mmCIF file of C-alpha atoms and ligand atoms in Angstrom:
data_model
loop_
_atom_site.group_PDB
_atom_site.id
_atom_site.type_symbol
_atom_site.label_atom_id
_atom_site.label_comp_id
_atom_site.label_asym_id
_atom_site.label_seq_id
_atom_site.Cartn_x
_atom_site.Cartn_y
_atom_site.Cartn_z
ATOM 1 C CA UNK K 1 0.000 0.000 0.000
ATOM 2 C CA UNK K 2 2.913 2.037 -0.054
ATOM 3 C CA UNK K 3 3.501 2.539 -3.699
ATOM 4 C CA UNK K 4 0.785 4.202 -5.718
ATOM 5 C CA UNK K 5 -0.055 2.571 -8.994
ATOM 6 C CA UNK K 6 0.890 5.420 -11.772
ATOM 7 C CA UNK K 7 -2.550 5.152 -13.857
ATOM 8 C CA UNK K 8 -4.160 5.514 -10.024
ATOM 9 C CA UNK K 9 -1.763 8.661 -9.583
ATOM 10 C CA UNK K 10 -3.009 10.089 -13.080
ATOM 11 C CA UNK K 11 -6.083 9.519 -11.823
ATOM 12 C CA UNK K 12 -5.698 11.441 -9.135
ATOM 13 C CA UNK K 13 -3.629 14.227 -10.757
ATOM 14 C CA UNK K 14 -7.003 14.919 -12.964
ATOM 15 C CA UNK K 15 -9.002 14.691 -9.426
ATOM 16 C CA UNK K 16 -12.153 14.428 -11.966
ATOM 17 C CA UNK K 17 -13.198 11.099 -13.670
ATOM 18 C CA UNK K 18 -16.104 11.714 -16.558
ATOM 19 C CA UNK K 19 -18.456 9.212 -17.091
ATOM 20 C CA UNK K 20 -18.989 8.495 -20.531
ATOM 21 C CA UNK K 21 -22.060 7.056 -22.279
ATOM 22 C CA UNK K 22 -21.571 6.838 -26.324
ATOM 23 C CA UNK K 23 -24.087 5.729 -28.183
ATOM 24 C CA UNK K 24 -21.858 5.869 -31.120
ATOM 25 C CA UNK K 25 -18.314 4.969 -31.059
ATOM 26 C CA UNK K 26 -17.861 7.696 -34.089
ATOM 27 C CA UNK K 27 -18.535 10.265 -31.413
ATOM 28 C CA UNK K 28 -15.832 9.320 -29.451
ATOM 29 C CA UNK K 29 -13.217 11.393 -31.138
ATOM 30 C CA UNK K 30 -15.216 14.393 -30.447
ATOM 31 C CA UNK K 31 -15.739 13.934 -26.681
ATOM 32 C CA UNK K 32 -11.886 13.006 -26.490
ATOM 33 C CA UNK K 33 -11.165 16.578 -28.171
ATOM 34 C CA UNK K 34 -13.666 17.989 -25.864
ATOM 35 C CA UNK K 35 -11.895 16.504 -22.802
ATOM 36 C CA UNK K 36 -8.573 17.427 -24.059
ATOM 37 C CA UNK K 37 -9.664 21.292 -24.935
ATOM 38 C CA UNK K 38 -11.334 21.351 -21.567
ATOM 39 C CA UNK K 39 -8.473 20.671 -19.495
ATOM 40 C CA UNK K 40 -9.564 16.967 -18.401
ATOM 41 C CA UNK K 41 -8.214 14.491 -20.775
ATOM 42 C CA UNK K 42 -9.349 11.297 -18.392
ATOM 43 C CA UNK K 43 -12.749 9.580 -19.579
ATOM 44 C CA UNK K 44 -14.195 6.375 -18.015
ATOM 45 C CA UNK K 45 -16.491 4.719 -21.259
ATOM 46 C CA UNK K 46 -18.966 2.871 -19.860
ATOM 47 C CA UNK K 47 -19.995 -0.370 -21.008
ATOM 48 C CA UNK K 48 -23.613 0.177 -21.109
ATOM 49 C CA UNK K 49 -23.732 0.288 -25.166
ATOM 50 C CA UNK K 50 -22.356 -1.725 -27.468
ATOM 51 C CA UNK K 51 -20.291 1.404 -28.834
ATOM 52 C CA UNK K 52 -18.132 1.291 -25.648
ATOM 53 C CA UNK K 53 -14.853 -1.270 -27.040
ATOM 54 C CA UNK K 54 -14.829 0.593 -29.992
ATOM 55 C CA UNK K 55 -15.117 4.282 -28.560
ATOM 56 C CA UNK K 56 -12.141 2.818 -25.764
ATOM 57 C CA UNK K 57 -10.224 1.642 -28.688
ATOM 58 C CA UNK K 58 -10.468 4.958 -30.749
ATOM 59 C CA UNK K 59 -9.576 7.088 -27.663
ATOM 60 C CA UNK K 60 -6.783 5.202 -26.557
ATOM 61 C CA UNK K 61 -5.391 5.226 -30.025
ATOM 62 C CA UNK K 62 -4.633 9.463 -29.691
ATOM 63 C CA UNK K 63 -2.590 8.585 -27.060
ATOM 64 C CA UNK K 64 -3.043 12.286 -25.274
ATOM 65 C CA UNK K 65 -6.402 11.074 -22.960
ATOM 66 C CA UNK K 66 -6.008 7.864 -19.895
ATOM 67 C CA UNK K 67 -9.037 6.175 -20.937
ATOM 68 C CA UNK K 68 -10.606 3.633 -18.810
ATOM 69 C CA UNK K 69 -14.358 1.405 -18.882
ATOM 70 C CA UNK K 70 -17.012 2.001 -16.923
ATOM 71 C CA UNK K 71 -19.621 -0.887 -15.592
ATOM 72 C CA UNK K 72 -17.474 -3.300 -16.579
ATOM 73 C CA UNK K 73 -19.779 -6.791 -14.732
ATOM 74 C CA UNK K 74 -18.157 -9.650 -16.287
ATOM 75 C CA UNK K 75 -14.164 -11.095 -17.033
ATOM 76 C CA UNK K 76 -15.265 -10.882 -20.690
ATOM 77 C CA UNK K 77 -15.800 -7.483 -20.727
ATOM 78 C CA UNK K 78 -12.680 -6.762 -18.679
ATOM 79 C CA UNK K 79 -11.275 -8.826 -21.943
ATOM 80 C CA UNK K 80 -12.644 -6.817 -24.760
ATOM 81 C CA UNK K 81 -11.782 -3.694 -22.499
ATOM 82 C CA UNK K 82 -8.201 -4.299 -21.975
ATOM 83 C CA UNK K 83 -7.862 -5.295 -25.919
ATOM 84 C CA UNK K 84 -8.975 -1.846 -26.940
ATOM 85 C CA UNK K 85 -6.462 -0.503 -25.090
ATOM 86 C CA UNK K 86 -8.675 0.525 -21.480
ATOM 87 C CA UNK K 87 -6.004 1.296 -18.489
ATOM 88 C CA UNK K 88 -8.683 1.048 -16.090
ATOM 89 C CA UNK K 89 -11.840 -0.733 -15.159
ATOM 90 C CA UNK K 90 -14.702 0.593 -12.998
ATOM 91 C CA UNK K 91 -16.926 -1.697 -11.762
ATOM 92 C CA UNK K 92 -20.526 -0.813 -9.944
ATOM 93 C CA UNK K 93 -20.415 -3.571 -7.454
ATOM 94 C CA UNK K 94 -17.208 -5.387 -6.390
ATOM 95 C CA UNK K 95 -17.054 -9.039 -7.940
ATOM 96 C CA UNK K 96 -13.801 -11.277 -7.578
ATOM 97 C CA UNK K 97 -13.254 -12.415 -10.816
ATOM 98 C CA UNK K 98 -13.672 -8.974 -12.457
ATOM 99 C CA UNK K 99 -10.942 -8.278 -10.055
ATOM 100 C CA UNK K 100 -8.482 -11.389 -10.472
ATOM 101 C CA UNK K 101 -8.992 -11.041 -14.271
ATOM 102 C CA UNK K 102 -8.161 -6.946 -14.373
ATOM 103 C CA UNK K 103 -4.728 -8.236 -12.193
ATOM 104 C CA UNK K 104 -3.869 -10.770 -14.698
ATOM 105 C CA UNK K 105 -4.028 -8.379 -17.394
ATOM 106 C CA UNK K 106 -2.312 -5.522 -14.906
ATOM 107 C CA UNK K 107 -4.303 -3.240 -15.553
ATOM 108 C CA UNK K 108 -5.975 -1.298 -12.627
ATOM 109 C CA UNK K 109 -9.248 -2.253 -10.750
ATOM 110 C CA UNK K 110 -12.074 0.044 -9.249
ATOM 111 C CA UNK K 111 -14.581 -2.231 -8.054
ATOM 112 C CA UNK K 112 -17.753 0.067 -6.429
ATOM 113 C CA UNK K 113 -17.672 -0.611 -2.263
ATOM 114 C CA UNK K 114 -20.179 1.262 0.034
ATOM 115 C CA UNK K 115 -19.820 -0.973 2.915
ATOM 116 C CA UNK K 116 -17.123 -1.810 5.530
ATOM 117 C CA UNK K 117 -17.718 -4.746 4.439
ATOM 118 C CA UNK K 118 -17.839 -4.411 0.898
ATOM 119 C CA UNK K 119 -14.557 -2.335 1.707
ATOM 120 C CA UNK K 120 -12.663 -5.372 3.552
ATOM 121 C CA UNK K 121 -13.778 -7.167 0.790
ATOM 122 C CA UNK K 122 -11.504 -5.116 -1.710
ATOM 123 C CA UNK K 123 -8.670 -4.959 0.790
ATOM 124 C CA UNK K 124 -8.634 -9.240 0.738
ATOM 125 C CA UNK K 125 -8.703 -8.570 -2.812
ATOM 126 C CA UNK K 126 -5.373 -6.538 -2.766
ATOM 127 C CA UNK K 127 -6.748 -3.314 -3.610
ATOM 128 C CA UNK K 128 -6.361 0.050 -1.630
ATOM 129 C CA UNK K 129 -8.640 2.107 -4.116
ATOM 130 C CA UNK K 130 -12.430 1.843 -4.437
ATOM 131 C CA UNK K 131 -15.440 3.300 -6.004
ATOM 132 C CA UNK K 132 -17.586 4.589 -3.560
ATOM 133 C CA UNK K 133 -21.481 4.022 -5.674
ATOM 134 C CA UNK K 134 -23.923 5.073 -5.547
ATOM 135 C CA UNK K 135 -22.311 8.026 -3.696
ATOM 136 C CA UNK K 136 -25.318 10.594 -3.682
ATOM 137 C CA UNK K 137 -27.877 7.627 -2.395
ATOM 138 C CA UNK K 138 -25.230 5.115 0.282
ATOM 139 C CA UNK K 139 -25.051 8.851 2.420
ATOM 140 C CA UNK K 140 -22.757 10.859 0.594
ATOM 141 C CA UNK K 141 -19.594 12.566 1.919
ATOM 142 C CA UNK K 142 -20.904 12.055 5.353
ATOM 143 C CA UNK K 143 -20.749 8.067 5.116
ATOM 144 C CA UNK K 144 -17.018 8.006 3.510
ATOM 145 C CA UNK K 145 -15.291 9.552 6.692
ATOM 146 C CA UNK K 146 -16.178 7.018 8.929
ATOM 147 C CA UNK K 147 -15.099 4.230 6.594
ATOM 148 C CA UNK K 148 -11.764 6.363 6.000
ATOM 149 C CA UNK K 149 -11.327 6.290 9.517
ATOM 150 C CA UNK K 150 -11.965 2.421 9.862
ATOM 151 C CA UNK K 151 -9.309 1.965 7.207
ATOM 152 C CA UNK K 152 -6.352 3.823 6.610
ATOM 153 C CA UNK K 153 -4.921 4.173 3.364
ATOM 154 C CA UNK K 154 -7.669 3.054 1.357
ATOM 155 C CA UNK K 155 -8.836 5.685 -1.048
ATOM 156 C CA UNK K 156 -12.113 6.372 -2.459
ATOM 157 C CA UNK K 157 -13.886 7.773 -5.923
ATOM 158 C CA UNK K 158 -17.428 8.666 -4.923
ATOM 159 C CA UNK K 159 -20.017 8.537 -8.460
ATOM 160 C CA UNK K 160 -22.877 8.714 -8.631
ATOM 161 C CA UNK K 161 -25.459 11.569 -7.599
ATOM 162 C CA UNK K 162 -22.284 13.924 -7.747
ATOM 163 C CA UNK K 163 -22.606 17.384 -9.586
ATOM 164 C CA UNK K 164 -21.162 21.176 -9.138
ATOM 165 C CA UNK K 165 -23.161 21.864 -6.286
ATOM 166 C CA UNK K 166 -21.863 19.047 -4.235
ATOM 167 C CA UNK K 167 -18.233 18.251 -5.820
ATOM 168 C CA UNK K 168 -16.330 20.425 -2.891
ATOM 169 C CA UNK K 169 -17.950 18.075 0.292
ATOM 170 C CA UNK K 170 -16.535 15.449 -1.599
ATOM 171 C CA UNK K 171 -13.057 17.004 -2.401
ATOM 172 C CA UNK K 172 -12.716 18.201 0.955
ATOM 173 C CA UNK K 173 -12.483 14.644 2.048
ATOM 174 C CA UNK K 174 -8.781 13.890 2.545
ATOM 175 C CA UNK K 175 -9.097 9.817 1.628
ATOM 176 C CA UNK K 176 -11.519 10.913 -1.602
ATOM 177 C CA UNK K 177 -8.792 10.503 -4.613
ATOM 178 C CA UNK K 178 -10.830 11.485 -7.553
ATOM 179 C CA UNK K 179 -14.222 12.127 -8.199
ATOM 180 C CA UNK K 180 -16.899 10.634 -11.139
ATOM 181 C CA UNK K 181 -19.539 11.580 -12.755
ATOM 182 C CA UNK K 182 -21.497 12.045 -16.376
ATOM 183 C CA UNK K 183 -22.675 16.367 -15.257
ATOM 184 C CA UNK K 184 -19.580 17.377 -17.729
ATOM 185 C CA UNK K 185 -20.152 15.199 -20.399
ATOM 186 C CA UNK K 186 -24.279 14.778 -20.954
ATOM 187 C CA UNK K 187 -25.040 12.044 -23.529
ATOM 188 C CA UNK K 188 -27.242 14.768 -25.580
ATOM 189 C CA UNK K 189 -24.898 16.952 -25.649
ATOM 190 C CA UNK K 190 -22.396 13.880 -27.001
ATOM 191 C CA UNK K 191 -24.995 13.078 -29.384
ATOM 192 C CA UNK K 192 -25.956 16.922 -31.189
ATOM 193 C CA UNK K 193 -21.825 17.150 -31.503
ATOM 194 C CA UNK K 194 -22.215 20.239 -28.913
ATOM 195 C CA UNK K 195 -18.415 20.374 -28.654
ATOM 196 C CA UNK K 196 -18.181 24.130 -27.892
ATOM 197 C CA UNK K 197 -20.979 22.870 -24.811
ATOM 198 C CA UNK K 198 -19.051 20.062 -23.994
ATOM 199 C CA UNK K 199 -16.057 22.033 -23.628
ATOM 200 C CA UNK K 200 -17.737 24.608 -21.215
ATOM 201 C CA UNK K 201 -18.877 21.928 -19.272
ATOM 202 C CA UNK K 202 -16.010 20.345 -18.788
ATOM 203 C CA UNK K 203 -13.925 23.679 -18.169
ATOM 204 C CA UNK K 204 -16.294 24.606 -15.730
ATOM 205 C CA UNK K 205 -15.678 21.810 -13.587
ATOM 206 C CA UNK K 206 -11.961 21.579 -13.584
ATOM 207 C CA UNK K 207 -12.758 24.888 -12.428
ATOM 208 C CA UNK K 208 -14.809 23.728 -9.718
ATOM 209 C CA UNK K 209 -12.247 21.149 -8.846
ATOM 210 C CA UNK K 210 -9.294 23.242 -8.377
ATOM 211 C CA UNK K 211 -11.079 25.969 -6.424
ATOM 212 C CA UNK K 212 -11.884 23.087 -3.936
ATOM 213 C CA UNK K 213 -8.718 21.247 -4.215
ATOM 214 C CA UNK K 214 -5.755 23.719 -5.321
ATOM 215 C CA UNK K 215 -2.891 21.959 -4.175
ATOM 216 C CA UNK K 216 -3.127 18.915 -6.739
ATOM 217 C CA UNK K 217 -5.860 20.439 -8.927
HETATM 218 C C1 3PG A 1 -21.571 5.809 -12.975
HETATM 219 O O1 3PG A 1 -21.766 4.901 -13.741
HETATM 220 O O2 3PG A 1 -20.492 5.951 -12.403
HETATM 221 C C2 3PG A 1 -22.678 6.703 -12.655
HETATM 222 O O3 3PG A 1 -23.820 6.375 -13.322
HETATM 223 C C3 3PG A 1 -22.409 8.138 -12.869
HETATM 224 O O4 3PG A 1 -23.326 8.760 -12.081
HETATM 225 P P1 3PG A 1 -23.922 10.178 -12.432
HETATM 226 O O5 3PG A 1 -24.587 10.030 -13.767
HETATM 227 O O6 3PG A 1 -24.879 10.483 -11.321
HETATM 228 O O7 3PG A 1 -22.771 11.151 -12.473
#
């Protein structure tokens, strides 16, 4: 636990994680140039469509954004992810073999935990770094100090729930790494190639971000 994982310390470098749902994987170039313009060039693609390999595999190919996948439930997916070139996978829920398969490829793991169990669960399975989801509905800010407190050195990335108006509680927790979430990069916006919206968007909360967190903003 002493040694931080370098995609985990680019991760927390950007401090912001969008959460990316493309519908088409041609739009993918466009939301990486949005990202990039905007100052955040980090985007986890979930797999919720069918776009999501290709759109991981098009990003990763620029070589100038860390791409990850998002919702990533079974080893297969883990598979197709890592092929297209994904350098980290988010899970909602924390599930073992998601976990031994992302280690096997060495690439880094972010299973969702809420719980102290769910919590202990990820420490057995060698990781120090969690996604804390559904943040907004499993209490928020409020419920990741205790757990901080119960375990040192594990580090957290509340999603879900999380916008402008509530991004600094989270920051200001010392344990929280990096925060996710889809306010900066809206799938209509994605879709009606709104890149000079997407931009804003994503400006404004690297904005947000580094007024709450200067020091590594
Ligand atoms: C996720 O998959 O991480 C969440 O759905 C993102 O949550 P949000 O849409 O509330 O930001």
């Amino acid at each position: 636990m002493t040694t931080v994982d370098p995609v985990l310390a680019e991760l927390a470098a950007c401090v912001l994680v969008p959460v990316v749902v493309l519908q088409e994987a041609g739009d993918a170039g466009l939301l990486a140039g949005a990202l990039v313009a905007g100052g955040l060039p980090v985007a986890e693609v979930t797999f919720r469509t069918a776009a999501a390999p290709e759109a991981i595999r098009v990003i990763a190919d620029r070589g100038d954004v860390l791409v990850g996948a998002g919702t990533v439930l079974t080893v297969a997916q883990v598979d197709q992810a890592v092929a297209a070139g994904a350098r980290f996978v988010v899970s909602p829920g924390l599930s073992r073999a998601v976990v031994e398969r992302c280690a096997e490829h060495g690439v880094v793991a972010l299973p969702g935990a809420v719980t102290a169990t769910e919590v202990q669960a990820a420490l057995e399975l060698g990781l120090d770094t969690v996604k804390f989801f559904p943040a907004g509905t499993s209490g928020g800010a409020a419920a990741i100090r205790p757990l901080a407190a119960a375990f040192a050195g594990v580090r957290f990335v509340p999603t879900g729930g999380v916008g402008p108006a509530n991004l600094a509680e989270y920051l200001a927790v010392p344990s929280v790494v990096a925060v996710g979430g889809s306010w900066m990069v809206p799938t209509d916006r994605i879709a009606a190639h709104d890149r000079s919206g997407l931009i804003d968007l994503v400006s404004a909360a690297v904005r947000t971000a580094r007024a709450a967190r200067p020091a590594t903003a």
